[in-house]
Amino acid sequence: MRIGLVGAGAVGTALGVALGERGYRIEAVVSRTRSAALRLAQRIGCARAGNRADLVNGCHVVFVCVPDDALDSTARELGTVRFRTRRTILVHTSGARSHRALRPSANPSAGRILTYSCHPMQSIPRLRGTVSPNVFRGVVFGVEGMREARPAVVRLVRDIGGTVVNIPTALKPLYHLGGVVTSNFLVLMLERVRCWYERMGIPWRTAQRMMQPILLKTWNNAARHGPGRSLTGPMVRGDRGTLEAHRAALRHADPQFLPLYNELIVMANELISKKRGYSGKKRSKRKA
């Protein structure tokens, strides 16, 4: 199976290294800038590299690892390629876009094209140093697309240590939102906390030592019992005085955060009420 890579950023680099380590032949690397393609090709031992889409015309599977905003133009460019293989699978790695974003590639002169999407639910920073070939070990990939393309893509994912979960095509943006909230929104909350602690003279390294145990314990509780049973603190206790003290602190130190704090309290109360209602139903059922 000859593999092509379109896009030489963090995801394309990680895929190239992981697939090459498992013995797959990376036939060609294409990037918007020729220099980026050449750097990645040299890194993974690929002979063909440049900024022309037709370099991937001999590939069985082409991974399209470009930003979402560049996906439509890349698909149109791939639509001009006359693939030499009887059947070519085009796979993009976008989390929010479905496989249909690649449909402009499937023109009659391009041969038989199958389209698929395969998104790793993992944050992959811009890679400058050594890339581990095990970067995708244990990572879950959200996949959807044309049924005939699935066996080859699933095989590739499993060979680099990942697993797959099927995503409904129409709900792809919601799937991606889950990853953004879990990763980036958590980072935003941590940055807010860092600013509050810095205000009181607590350096970031000390704040890390303070927050790490509670972060890990919260995650373990949520993983074991579910998010609905993992809330703790003044919201669960109904400690209105503490909640009002929080609001007073925010009015003084960070008034922009106060509306979000109030919204989160409302969401927490809804979750607590739902949990209590569920528990009550379970008790009444046992009595009956």
PDB file of C-alpha atoms in Angstrom:
ATOM      1  CA  MET A   1       0.000   0.000   0.000  1.00  0.00           C
ATOM      2  CA  ARG A   2       1.585   3.265  -1.163  1.00  0.00           C
ATOM      3  CA  ILE A   3       0.771   6.255   1.043  1.00  0.00           C
ATOM      4  CA  GLY A   4       0.690   9.930   0.104  1.00  0.00           C
ATOM      5  CA  LEU A   5       0.730  12.889   2.469  1.00  0.00           C
ATOM      6  CA  VAL A   6      -0.753  16.265   1.600  1.00  0.00           C
ATOM      7  CA  GLY A   7       0.222  18.699   4.329  1.00  0.00           C
ATOM      8  CA  ALA A   8       3.510  18.745   6.227  1.00  0.00           C
ATOM      9  CA  GLY A   9       2.352  20.205   9.541  1.00  0.00           C
ATOM     10  CA  ALA A  10       2.118  18.530  12.928  1.00  0.00           C
ATOM     11  CA  VAL A  11      -0.476  15.878  11.989  1.00  0.00           C
ATOM     12  CA  GLY A  12       1.070  15.069   8.614  1.00  0.00           C
ATOM     13  CA  THR A  13       4.514  14.735  10.189  1.00  0.00           C
ATOM     14  CA  ALA A  14       3.239  12.501  12.994  1.00  0.00           C
ATOM     15  CA  LEU A  15       1.372  10.265  10.539  1.00  0.00           C
ATOM     16  CA  GLY A  16       4.363  10.037   8.228  1.00  0.00           C
ATOM     17  CA  VAL A  17       6.687   8.996  11.039  1.00  0.00           C
ATOM     18  CA  ALA A  18       4.213   6.511  12.550  1.00  0.00           C
ATOM     19  CA  LEU A  19       3.308   4.857   9.238  1.00  0.00           C
ATOM     20  CA  GLY A  20       6.907   4.742   8.046  1.00  0.00           C
ATOM     21  CA  GLU A  21       7.965   3.045  11.281  1.00  0.00           C
ATOM     22  CA  ARG A  22       5.341   0.337  10.659  1.00  0.00           C
ATOM     23  CA  GLY A  23       6.817  -0.402   7.247  1.00  0.00           C
ATOM     24  CA  TYR A  24       4.413   1.515   5.047  1.00  0.00           C
ATOM     25  CA  ARG A  25       5.871   3.111   1.953  1.00  0.00           C
ATOM     26  CA  ILE A  26       5.389   6.878   1.901  1.00  0.00           C
ATOM     27  CA  GLU A  27       5.303   7.510  -1.832  1.00  0.00           C
ATOM     28  CA  ALA A  28       5.052  11.309  -1.874  1.00  0.00           C
ATOM     29  CA  VAL A  29       4.775  14.381   0.343  1.00  0.00           C
ATOM     30  CA  VAL A  30       2.979  17.495  -0.884  1.00  0.00           C
ATOM     31  CA  SER A  31       2.803  20.812   0.944  1.00  0.00           C
ATOM     32  CA  ARG A  32       1.830  24.375   0.124  1.00  0.00           C
ATOM     33  CA  THR A  33       5.504  25.277   0.359  1.00  0.00           C
ATOM     34  CA  ARG A  34       8.051  23.057  -1.368  1.00  0.00           C
ATOM     35  CA  SER A  35      10.604  23.522   1.421  1.00  0.00           C
ATOM     36  CA  ALA A  36       8.202  22.111   4.061  1.00  0.00           C
ATOM     37  CA  ALA A  37       7.496  19.089   1.857  1.00  0.00           C
ATOM     38  CA  LEU A  38      11.205  18.455   1.333  1.00  0.00           C
ATOM     39  CA  ARG A  39      11.925  18.667   5.073  1.00  0.00           C
ATOM     40  CA  LEU A  40       9.271  16.097   5.927  1.00  0.00           C
ATOM     41  CA  ALA A  41      10.269  13.847   3.020  1.00  0.00           C
ATOM     42  CA  GLN A  42      13.869  13.834   4.193  1.00  0.00           C
ATOM     43  CA  ARG A  43      12.727  13.080   7.722  1.00  0.00           C
ATOM     44  CA  ILE A  44      10.767   9.972   6.706  1.00  0.00           C
ATOM     45  CA  GLY A  45      12.901   8.817   3.763  1.00  0.00           C
ATOM     46  CA  CYS A  46      10.516   9.715   0.953  1.00  0.00           C
ATOM     47  CA  ALA A  47      11.917  10.369  -2.537  1.00  0.00           C
ATOM     48  CA  ARG A  48       9.094  12.495  -4.009  1.00  0.00           C
ATOM     49  CA  ALA A  49       8.211  15.851  -2.489  1.00  0.00           C
ATOM     50  CA  GLY A  50       7.036  19.258  -3.615  1.00  0.00           C
ATOM     51  CA  ASN A  51       4.032  21.561  -3.910  1.00  0.00           C
ATOM     52  CA  ARG A  52       2.271  19.848  -6.853  1.00  0.00           C
ATOM     53  CA  ALA A  53      -0.759  17.678  -6.127  1.00  0.00           C
ATOM     54  CA  ASP A  54       0.026  15.275  -8.988  1.00  0.00           C
ATOM     55  CA  LEU A  55       2.993  13.902  -7.023  1.00  0.00           C
ATOM     56  CA  VAL A  56       0.506  11.618  -5.216  1.00  0.00           C
ATOM     57  CA  ASN A  57      -0.892  10.129  -8.437  1.00  0.00           C
ATOM     58  CA  GLY A  58       0.619   6.699  -7.729  1.00  0.00           C
ATOM     59  CA  CYS A  59      -0.734   6.366  -4.166  1.00  0.00           C
ATOM     60  CA  HIS A  60      -3.405   3.987  -2.925  1.00  0.00           C
ATOM     61  CA  VAL A  61      -4.221   6.099   0.158  1.00  0.00           C
ATOM     62  CA  VAL A  62      -3.684   9.851   0.419  1.00  0.00           C
ATOM     63  CA  PHE A  63      -3.913  11.531   3.829  1.00  0.00           C
ATOM     64  CA  VAL A  64      -4.971  15.165   3.499  1.00  0.00           C
ATOM     65  CA  CYS A  65      -3.637  16.904   6.622  1.00  0.00           C
ATOM     66  CA  VAL A  66      -4.369  20.560   5.922  1.00  0.00           C
ATOM     67  CA  PRO A  67      -6.220  23.226   7.955  1.00  0.00           C
ATOM     68  CA  ASP A  68     -10.008  23.170   7.591  1.00  0.00           C
ATOM     69  CA  ASP A  69     -10.023  26.457   5.685  1.00  0.00           C
ATOM     70  CA  ALA A  70      -7.668  24.967   3.078  1.00  0.00           C
ATOM     71  CA  LEU A  71      -9.616  21.730   2.630  1.00  0.00           C
ATOM     72  CA  ASP A  72     -11.923  22.911  -0.159  1.00  0.00           C
ATOM     73  CA  SER A  73      -9.157  24.323  -2.334  1.00  0.00           C
ATOM     74  CA  THR A  74      -7.018  21.222  -1.705  1.00  0.00           C
ATOM     75  CA  ALA A  75      -9.908  18.979  -2.740  1.00  0.00           C
ATOM     76  CA  ARG A  76     -10.317  20.917  -5.990  1.00  0.00           C
ATOM     77  CA  GLU A  77      -6.611  20.619  -6.685  1.00  0.00           C
ATOM     78  CA  LEU A  78      -6.670  16.864  -6.052  1.00  0.00           C
ATOM     79  CA  GLY A  79      -9.578  16.694  -8.485  1.00  0.00           C
ATOM     80  CA  THR A  80      -7.145  17.566 -11.293  1.00  0.00           C
ATOM     81  CA  VAL A  81      -4.912  14.571 -10.550  1.00  0.00           C
ATOM     82  CA  ARG A  82      -5.118  11.511 -12.816  1.00  0.00           C
ATOM     83  CA  PHE A  83      -4.456   8.712 -10.348  1.00  0.00           C
ATOM     84  CA  ARG A  84      -2.731   5.657 -11.783  1.00  0.00           C
ATOM     85  CA  THR A  85      -4.201   3.255  -9.227  1.00  0.00           C
ATOM     86  CA  ARG A  86      -7.459   1.450  -9.949  1.00  0.00           C
ATOM     87  CA  ARG A  87      -8.946   2.867  -6.763  1.00  0.00           C
ATOM     88  CA  THR A  88      -7.662   5.701  -4.584  1.00  0.00           C
ATOM     89  CA  ILE A  89      -8.764   6.522  -1.040  1.00  0.00           C
ATOM     90  CA  LEU A  90      -8.562  10.157  -0.002  1.00  0.00           C
ATOM     91  CA  VAL A  91      -8.653  10.611   3.781  1.00  0.00           C
ATOM     92  CA  HIS A  92      -8.698  13.961   5.525  1.00  0.00           C
ATOM     93  CA  THR A  93      -7.858  14.432   9.204  1.00  0.00           C
ATOM     94  CA  SER A  94     -10.198  17.326  10.003  1.00  0.00           C
ATOM     95  CA  GLY A  95     -12.245  16.936  13.171  1.00  0.00           C
ATOM     96  CA  ALA A  96     -15.117  19.209  12.152  1.00  0.00           C
ATOM     97  CA  ARG A  97     -15.524  18.471   8.411  1.00  0.00           C
ATOM     98  CA  SER A  98     -17.046  15.309   7.004  1.00  0.00           C
ATOM     99  CA  HIS A  99     -15.659  13.187   4.164  1.00  0.00           C
ATOM    100  CA  ARG A 100     -17.905  15.126   1.780  1.00  0.00           C
ATOM    101  CA  ALA A 101     -15.412  17.980   1.871  1.00  0.00           C
ATOM    102  CA  LEU A 102     -13.264  15.815  -0.430  1.00  0.00           C
ATOM    103  CA  ARG A 103     -16.005  15.093  -2.973  1.00  0.00           C
ATOM    104  CA  PRO A 104     -14.718  17.754  -5.444  1.00  0.00           C
ATOM    105  CA  SER A 105     -11.749  15.418  -5.902  1.00  0.00           C
ATOM    106  CA  ALA A 106     -13.903  12.720  -7.434  1.00  0.00           C
ATOM    107  CA  ASN A 107     -14.135  13.924 -11.043  1.00  0.00           C
ATOM    108  CA  PRO A 108     -14.502  11.337 -13.847  1.00  0.00           C
ATOM    109  CA  SER A 109     -10.940  11.797 -15.108  1.00  0.00           C
ATOM    110  CA  ALA A 110      -9.392  11.159 -11.694  1.00  0.00           C
ATOM    111  CA  GLY A 111     -10.185   7.455 -11.588  1.00  0.00           C
ATOM    112  CA  ARG A 112     -12.258   5.815  -8.878  1.00  0.00           C
ATOM    113  CA  ILE A 113     -12.069   7.942  -5.720  1.00  0.00           C
ATOM    114  CA  LEU A 114     -13.286   6.962  -2.265  1.00  0.00           C
ATOM    115  CA  THR A 115     -13.435   9.610   0.443  1.00  0.00           C
ATOM    116  CA  TYR A 116     -13.152   9.224   4.196  1.00  0.00           C
ATOM    117  CA  SER A 117     -12.368  11.263   7.302  1.00  0.00           C
ATOM    118  CA  CYS A 118     -10.159  10.057  10.121  1.00  0.00           C
ATOM    119  CA  HIS A 119      -9.505  12.434  13.015  1.00  0.00           C
ATOM    120  CA  PRO A 120      -7.200  11.609  15.949  1.00  0.00           C
ATOM    121  CA  MET A 121      -8.755  12.739  19.250  1.00  0.00           C
ATOM    122  CA  GLN A 122      -5.422  13.942  20.540  1.00  0.00           C
ATOM    123  CA  SER A 123      -3.720  17.312  20.774  1.00  0.00           C
ATOM    124  CA  ILE A 124      -0.647  17.270  18.552  1.00  0.00           C
ATOM    125  CA  PRO A 125       1.534  20.351  19.035  1.00  0.00           C
ATOM    126  CA  ARG A 126       3.767  21.717  16.318  1.00  0.00           C
ATOM    127  CA  LEU A 127       6.612  19.240  16.149  1.00  0.00           C
ATOM    128  CA  ARG A 128      10.176  20.475  15.803  1.00  0.00           C
ATOM    129  CA  GLY A 129      12.256  17.834  17.553  1.00  0.00           C
ATOM    130  CA  THR A 130      12.164  14.061  17.477  1.00  0.00           C
ATOM    131  CA  VAL A 131       8.726  12.574  16.748  1.00  0.00           C
ATOM    132  CA  SER A 132       7.879   9.347  18.527  1.00  0.00           C
ATOM    133  CA  PRO A 133       6.563   6.633  16.196  1.00  0.00           C
ATOM    134  CA  ASN A 134       4.185   5.746  19.048  1.00  0.00           C
ATOM    135  CA  VAL A 135       2.528   9.177  19.057  1.00  0.00           C
ATOM    136  CA  PHE A 136      -0.838   7.597  18.177  1.00  0.00           C
ATOM    137  CA  ARG A 137      -0.641   4.601  20.509  1.00  0.00           C
ATOM    138  CA  GLY A 138      -3.899   4.395  22.460  1.00  0.00           C
ATOM    139  CA  VAL A 139      -5.457   7.316  20.572  1.00  0.00           C
ATOM    140  CA  VAL A 140      -9.068   7.039  19.401  1.00  0.00           C
ATOM    141  CA  PHE A 141      -9.777   8.199  15.838  1.00  0.00           C
ATOM    142  CA  GLY A 142     -13.238   9.459  14.921  1.00  0.00           C
ATOM    143  CA  VAL A 143     -14.026   8.067  11.462  1.00  0.00           C
ATOM    144  CA  GLU A 144     -16.790   8.363   8.875  1.00  0.00           C
ATOM    145  CA  GLY A 145     -17.128   8.212   5.124  1.00  0.00           C
ATOM    146  CA  MET A 146     -17.680   5.862   2.224  1.00  0.00           C
ATOM    147  CA  ARG A 147     -18.133   2.290   3.387  1.00  0.00           C
ATOM    148  CA  GLU A 148     -15.707   0.766   0.884  1.00  0.00           C
ATOM    149  CA  ALA A 149     -12.850   2.899   2.239  1.00  0.00           C
ATOM    150  CA  ARG A 150     -13.313   1.825   5.849  1.00  0.00           C
ATOM    151  CA  PRO A 151     -11.318  -1.474   5.916  1.00  0.00           C
ATOM    152  CA  ALA A 152      -8.101   0.105   4.616  1.00  0.00           C
ATOM    153  CA  VAL A 153      -8.326   3.140   6.902  1.00  0.00           C
ATOM    154  CA  VAL A 154      -9.141   1.064   9.987  1.00  0.00           C
ATOM    155  CA  ARG A 155      -6.195  -1.209   9.237  1.00  0.00           C
ATOM    156  CA  LEU A 156      -3.831   1.769   9.004  1.00  0.00           C
ATOM    157  CA  VAL A 157      -5.123   3.255  12.266  1.00  0.00           C
ATOM    158  CA  ARG A 158      -4.735  -0.028  14.108  1.00  0.00           C
ATOM    159  CA  ASP A 159      -1.257  -0.558  12.733  1.00  0.00           C
ATOM    160  CA  ILE A 160      -0.082   2.725  14.270  1.00  0.00           C
ATOM    161  CA  GLY A 161      -1.602   1.793  17.628  1.00  0.00           C
ATOM    162  CA  GLY A 162      -4.956   3.582  17.448  1.00  0.00           C
ATOM    163  CA  THR A 163      -8.583   2.504  17.611  1.00  0.00           C
ATOM    164  CA  VAL A 164     -11.632   3.856  15.797  1.00  0.00           C
ATOM    165  CA  VAL A 165     -15.105   5.052  16.733  1.00  0.00           C
ATOM    166  CA  ASN A 166     -17.784   5.712  14.108  1.00  0.00           C
ATOM    167  CA  ILE A 167     -19.127   9.278  13.957  1.00  0.00           C
ATOM    168  CA  PRO A 168     -22.469  10.171  12.285  1.00  0.00           C
ATOM    169  CA  THR A 169     -21.614  12.306   9.283  1.00  0.00           C
ATOM    170  CA  ALA A 170     -24.137  15.038  10.123  1.00  0.00           C
ATOM    171  CA  LEU A 171     -22.814  15.351  13.706  1.00  0.00           C
ATOM    172  CA  LYS A 172     -19.124  15.712  12.899  1.00  0.00           C
ATOM    173  CA  PRO A 173     -18.935  19.333  14.203  1.00  0.00           C
ATOM    174  CA  LEU A 174     -20.487  18.257  17.521  1.00  0.00           C
ATOM    175  CA  TYR A 175     -17.946  15.459  17.819  1.00  0.00           C
ATOM    176  CA  HIS A 176     -15.119  17.927  17.271  1.00  0.00           C
ATOM    177  CA  LEU A 177     -16.609  20.375  19.758  1.00  0.00           C
ATOM    178  CA  GLY A 178     -16.303  17.688  22.424  1.00  0.00           C
ATOM    179  CA  GLY A 179     -12.562  17.540  21.855  1.00  0.00           C
ATOM    180  CA  VAL A 180     -12.181  21.320  21.845  1.00  0.00           C
ATOM    181  CA  VAL A 181     -14.077  21.700  25.124  1.00  0.00           C
ATOM    182  CA  THR A 182     -12.105  18.877  26.753  1.00  0.00           C
ATOM    183  CA  SER A 183      -8.741  20.230  25.651  1.00  0.00           C
ATOM    184  CA  ASN A 184      -8.698  23.923  24.827  1.00  0.00           C
ATOM    185  CA  PHE A 185     -11.466  25.077  27.152  1.00  0.00           C
ATOM    186  CA  LEU A 186      -9.689  23.333  30.020  1.00  0.00           C
ATOM    187  CA  VAL A 187      -6.538  25.241  29.091  1.00  0.00           C
ATOM    188  CA  LEU A 188      -8.498  28.503  29.175  1.00  0.00           C
ATOM    189  CA  MET A 189      -9.828  27.711  32.648  1.00  0.00           C
ATOM    190  CA  LEU A 190      -6.333  26.882  33.883  1.00  0.00           C
ATOM    191  CA  GLU A 191      -5.026  30.164  32.501  1.00  0.00           C
ATOM    192  CA  ARG A 192      -7.738  32.016  34.393  1.00  0.00           C
ATOM    193  CA  VAL A 193      -6.802  30.238  37.617  1.00  0.00           C
ATOM    194  CA  ARG A 194      -3.121  30.991  36.975  1.00  0.00           C
ATOM    195  CA  CYS A 195      -3.923  34.701  36.734  1.00  0.00           C
ATOM    196  CA  TRP A 196      -5.906  34.649  39.999  1.00  0.00           C
ATOM    197  CA  TYR A 197      -3.109  32.898  41.855  1.00  0.00           C
ATOM    198  CA  GLU A 198      -0.485  35.161  40.348  1.00  0.00           C
ATOM    199  CA  ARG A 199      -2.511  38.081  41.675  1.00  0.00           C
ATOM    200  CA  MET A 200      -2.016  36.762  45.208  1.00  0.00           C
ATOM    201  CA  GLY A 201       1.709  36.089  44.694  1.00  0.00           C
ATOM    202  CA  ILE A 202       1.569  32.328  44.027  1.00  0.00           C
ATOM    203  CA  PRO A 203       3.965  31.437  41.154  1.00  0.00           C
ATOM    204  CA  TRP A 204       2.847  29.106  38.375  1.00  0.00           C
ATOM    205  CA  ARG A 205       5.053  26.205  39.478  1.00  0.00           C
ATOM    206  CA  THR A 206       3.522  26.296  42.942  1.00  0.00           C
ATOM    207  CA  ALA A 207       0.045  26.573  41.440  1.00  0.00           C
ATOM    208  CA  GLN A 208       0.777  23.472  39.348  1.00  0.00           C
ATOM    209  CA  ARG A 209       1.594  21.480  42.468  1.00  0.00           C
ATOM    210  CA  MET A 210      -1.617  22.729  44.044  1.00  0.00           C
ATOM    211  CA  MET A 211      -3.879  21.913  41.104  1.00  0.00           C
ATOM    212  CA  GLN A 212      -2.422  18.660  39.784  1.00  0.00           C
ATOM    213  CA  PRO A 213      -3.810  16.358  42.531  1.00  0.00           C
ATOM    214  CA  ILE A 214      -7.320  17.802  42.258  1.00  0.00           C
ATOM    215  CA  LEU A 215      -7.244  17.651  38.461  1.00  0.00           C
ATOM    216  CA  LEU A 216      -6.181  13.997  38.463  1.00  0.00           C
ATOM    217  CA  LYS A 217      -8.678  13.042  41.171  1.00  0.00           C
ATOM    218  CA  THR A 218     -11.517  14.800  39.363  1.00  0.00           C
ATOM    219  CA  TRP A 219     -10.686  13.018  36.106  1.00  0.00           C
ATOM    220  CA  ASN A 220     -10.450   9.639  37.858  1.00  0.00           C
ATOM    221  CA  ASN A 221     -13.816  10.204  39.536  1.00  0.00           C
ATOM    222  CA  ALA A 222     -15.460  11.219  36.255  1.00  0.00           C
ATOM    223  CA  ALA A 223     -13.937   8.256  34.418  1.00  0.00           C
ATOM    224  CA  ARG A 224     -15.029   5.823  37.112  1.00  0.00           C
ATOM    225  CA  HIS A 225     -18.439   7.181  38.125  1.00  0.00           C
ATOM    226  CA  GLY A 226     -19.438   9.469  35.250  1.00  0.00           C
ATOM    227  CA  PRO A 227     -19.450  13.283  35.182  1.00  0.00           C
ATOM    228  CA  GLY A 228     -22.913  13.452  36.734  1.00  0.00           C
ATOM    229  CA  ARG A 229     -21.684  11.843  39.935  1.00  0.00           C
ATOM    230  CA  SER A 230     -18.375  13.683  40.182  1.00  0.00           C
ATOM    231  CA  LEU A 231     -19.352  17.211  41.204  1.00  0.00           C
ATOM    232  CA  THR A 232     -18.098  18.253  44.628  1.00  0.00           C
ATOM    233  CA  GLY A 233     -17.851  21.420  46.695  1.00  0.00           C
ATOM    234  CA  PRO A 234     -20.248  24.223  47.583  1.00  0.00           C
ATOM    235  CA  MET A 235     -22.641  23.620  44.675  1.00  0.00           C
ATOM    236  CA  VAL A 236     -23.363  20.067  45.853  1.00  0.00           C
ATOM    237  CA  ARG A 237     -23.563  21.146  49.495  1.00  0.00           C
ATOM    238  CA  GLY A 238     -25.867  24.045  48.673  1.00  0.00           C
ATOM    239  CA  ASP A 239     -23.464  26.451  50.350  1.00  0.00           C
ATOM    240  CA  ARG A 240     -24.904  29.724  49.063  1.00  0.00           C
ATOM    241  CA  GLY A 241     -22.647  31.839  51.249  1.00  0.00           C
ATOM    242  CA  THR A 242     -19.537  30.439  49.599  1.00  0.00           C
ATOM    243  CA  LEU A 243     -20.987  30.923  46.119  1.00  0.00           C
ATOM    244  CA  GLU A 244     -21.782  34.545  46.926  1.00  0.00           C
ATOM    245  CA  ALA A 245     -18.237  34.998  48.264  1.00  0.00           C
ATOM    246  CA  HIS A 246     -16.953  33.710  44.918  1.00  0.00           C
ATOM    247  CA  ARG A 247     -19.091  36.259  43.084  1.00  0.00           C
ATOM    248  CA  ALA A 248     -17.824  39.076  45.302  1.00  0.00           C
ATOM    249  CA  ALA A 249     -14.214  38.024  44.622  1.00  0.00           C
ATOM    250  CA  LEU A 250     -14.854  37.980  40.888  1.00  0.00           C
ATOM    251  CA  ARG A 251     -16.491  41.406  40.907  1.00  0.00           C
ATOM    252  CA  HIS A 252     -13.262  42.748  42.357  1.00  0.00           C
ATOM    253  CA  ALA A 253     -10.619  40.629  40.607  1.00  0.00           C
ATOM    254  CA  ASP A 254     -12.129  39.415  37.300  1.00  0.00           C
ATOM    255  CA  PRO A 255     -15.585  40.852  36.507  1.00  0.00           C
ATOM    256  CA  GLN A 256     -15.459  39.534  32.921  1.00  0.00           C
ATOM    257  CA  PHE A 257     -15.529  35.983  34.259  1.00  0.00           C
ATOM    258  CA  LEU A 258     -18.598  36.532  36.467  1.00  0.00           C
ATOM    259  CA  PRO A 259     -21.300  35.896  33.783  1.00  0.00           C
ATOM    260  CA  LEU A 260     -19.629  32.612  32.821  1.00  0.00           C
ATOM    261  CA  TYR A 261     -19.349  31.642  36.502  1.00  0.00           C
ATOM    262  CA  ASN A 262     -23.078  32.215  36.955  1.00  0.00           C
ATOM    263  CA  GLU A 263     -23.895  30.171  33.843  1.00  0.00           C
ATOM    264  CA  LEU A 264     -21.724  27.302  35.096  1.00  0.00           C
ATOM    265  CA  ILE A 265     -23.519  27.387  38.475  1.00  0.00           C
ATOM    266  CA  VAL A 266     -26.851  27.056  36.651  1.00  0.00           C
ATOM    267  CA  MET A 267     -25.523  24.087  34.657  1.00  0.00           C
ATOM    268  CA  ALA A 268     -24.185  22.483  37.844  1.00  0.00           C
ATOM    269  CA  ASN A 269     -27.546  22.869  39.591  1.00  0.00           C
ATOM    270  CA  GLU A 270     -29.324  21.283  36.628  1.00  0.00           C
ATOM    271  CA  LEU A 271     -26.908  18.349  36.725  1.00  0.00           C
ATOM    272  CA  ILE A 272     -27.334  17.971  40.499  1.00  0.00           C
ATOM    273  CA  SER A 273     -31.146  18.035  40.159  1.00  0.00           C
ATOM    274  CA  LYS A 274     -31.021  15.461  37.386  1.00  0.00           C
ATOM    275  CA  LYS A 275     -28.812  13.189  39.483  1.00  0.00           C
ATOM    276  CA  ARG A 276     -31.128  13.494  42.484  1.00  0.00           C
ATOM    277  CA  GLY A 277     -34.157  12.774  40.340  1.00  0.00           C
ATOM    278  CA  TYR A 278     -32.482   9.688  38.946  1.00  0.00           C
ATOM    279  CA  SER A 279     -31.561   8.515  42.454  1.00  0.00           C
ATOM    280  CA  GLY A 280     -35.144   9.029  43.628  1.00  0.00           C
ATOM    281  CA  LYS A 281     -36.530   6.945  40.789  1.00  0.00           C
ATOM    282  CA  LYS A 282     -34.141   4.151  41.594  1.00  0.00           C
ATOM    283  CA  ARG A 283     -35.212   4.165  45.302  1.00  0.00           C
ATOM    284  CA  SER A 284     -38.927   4.174  44.493  1.00  0.00           C
ATOM    285  CA  LYS A 285     -38.441   1.289  42.076  1.00  0.00           C
ATOM    286  CA  ARG A 286     -36.739  -0.804  44.783  1.00  0.00           C
ATOM    287  CA  LYS A 287     -39.592  -0.099  47.249  1.00  0.00           C
ATOM    288  CA  ALA A 288     -42.144  -1.240  44.706  1.00  0.00           C
TER     289      ALA A 288
END
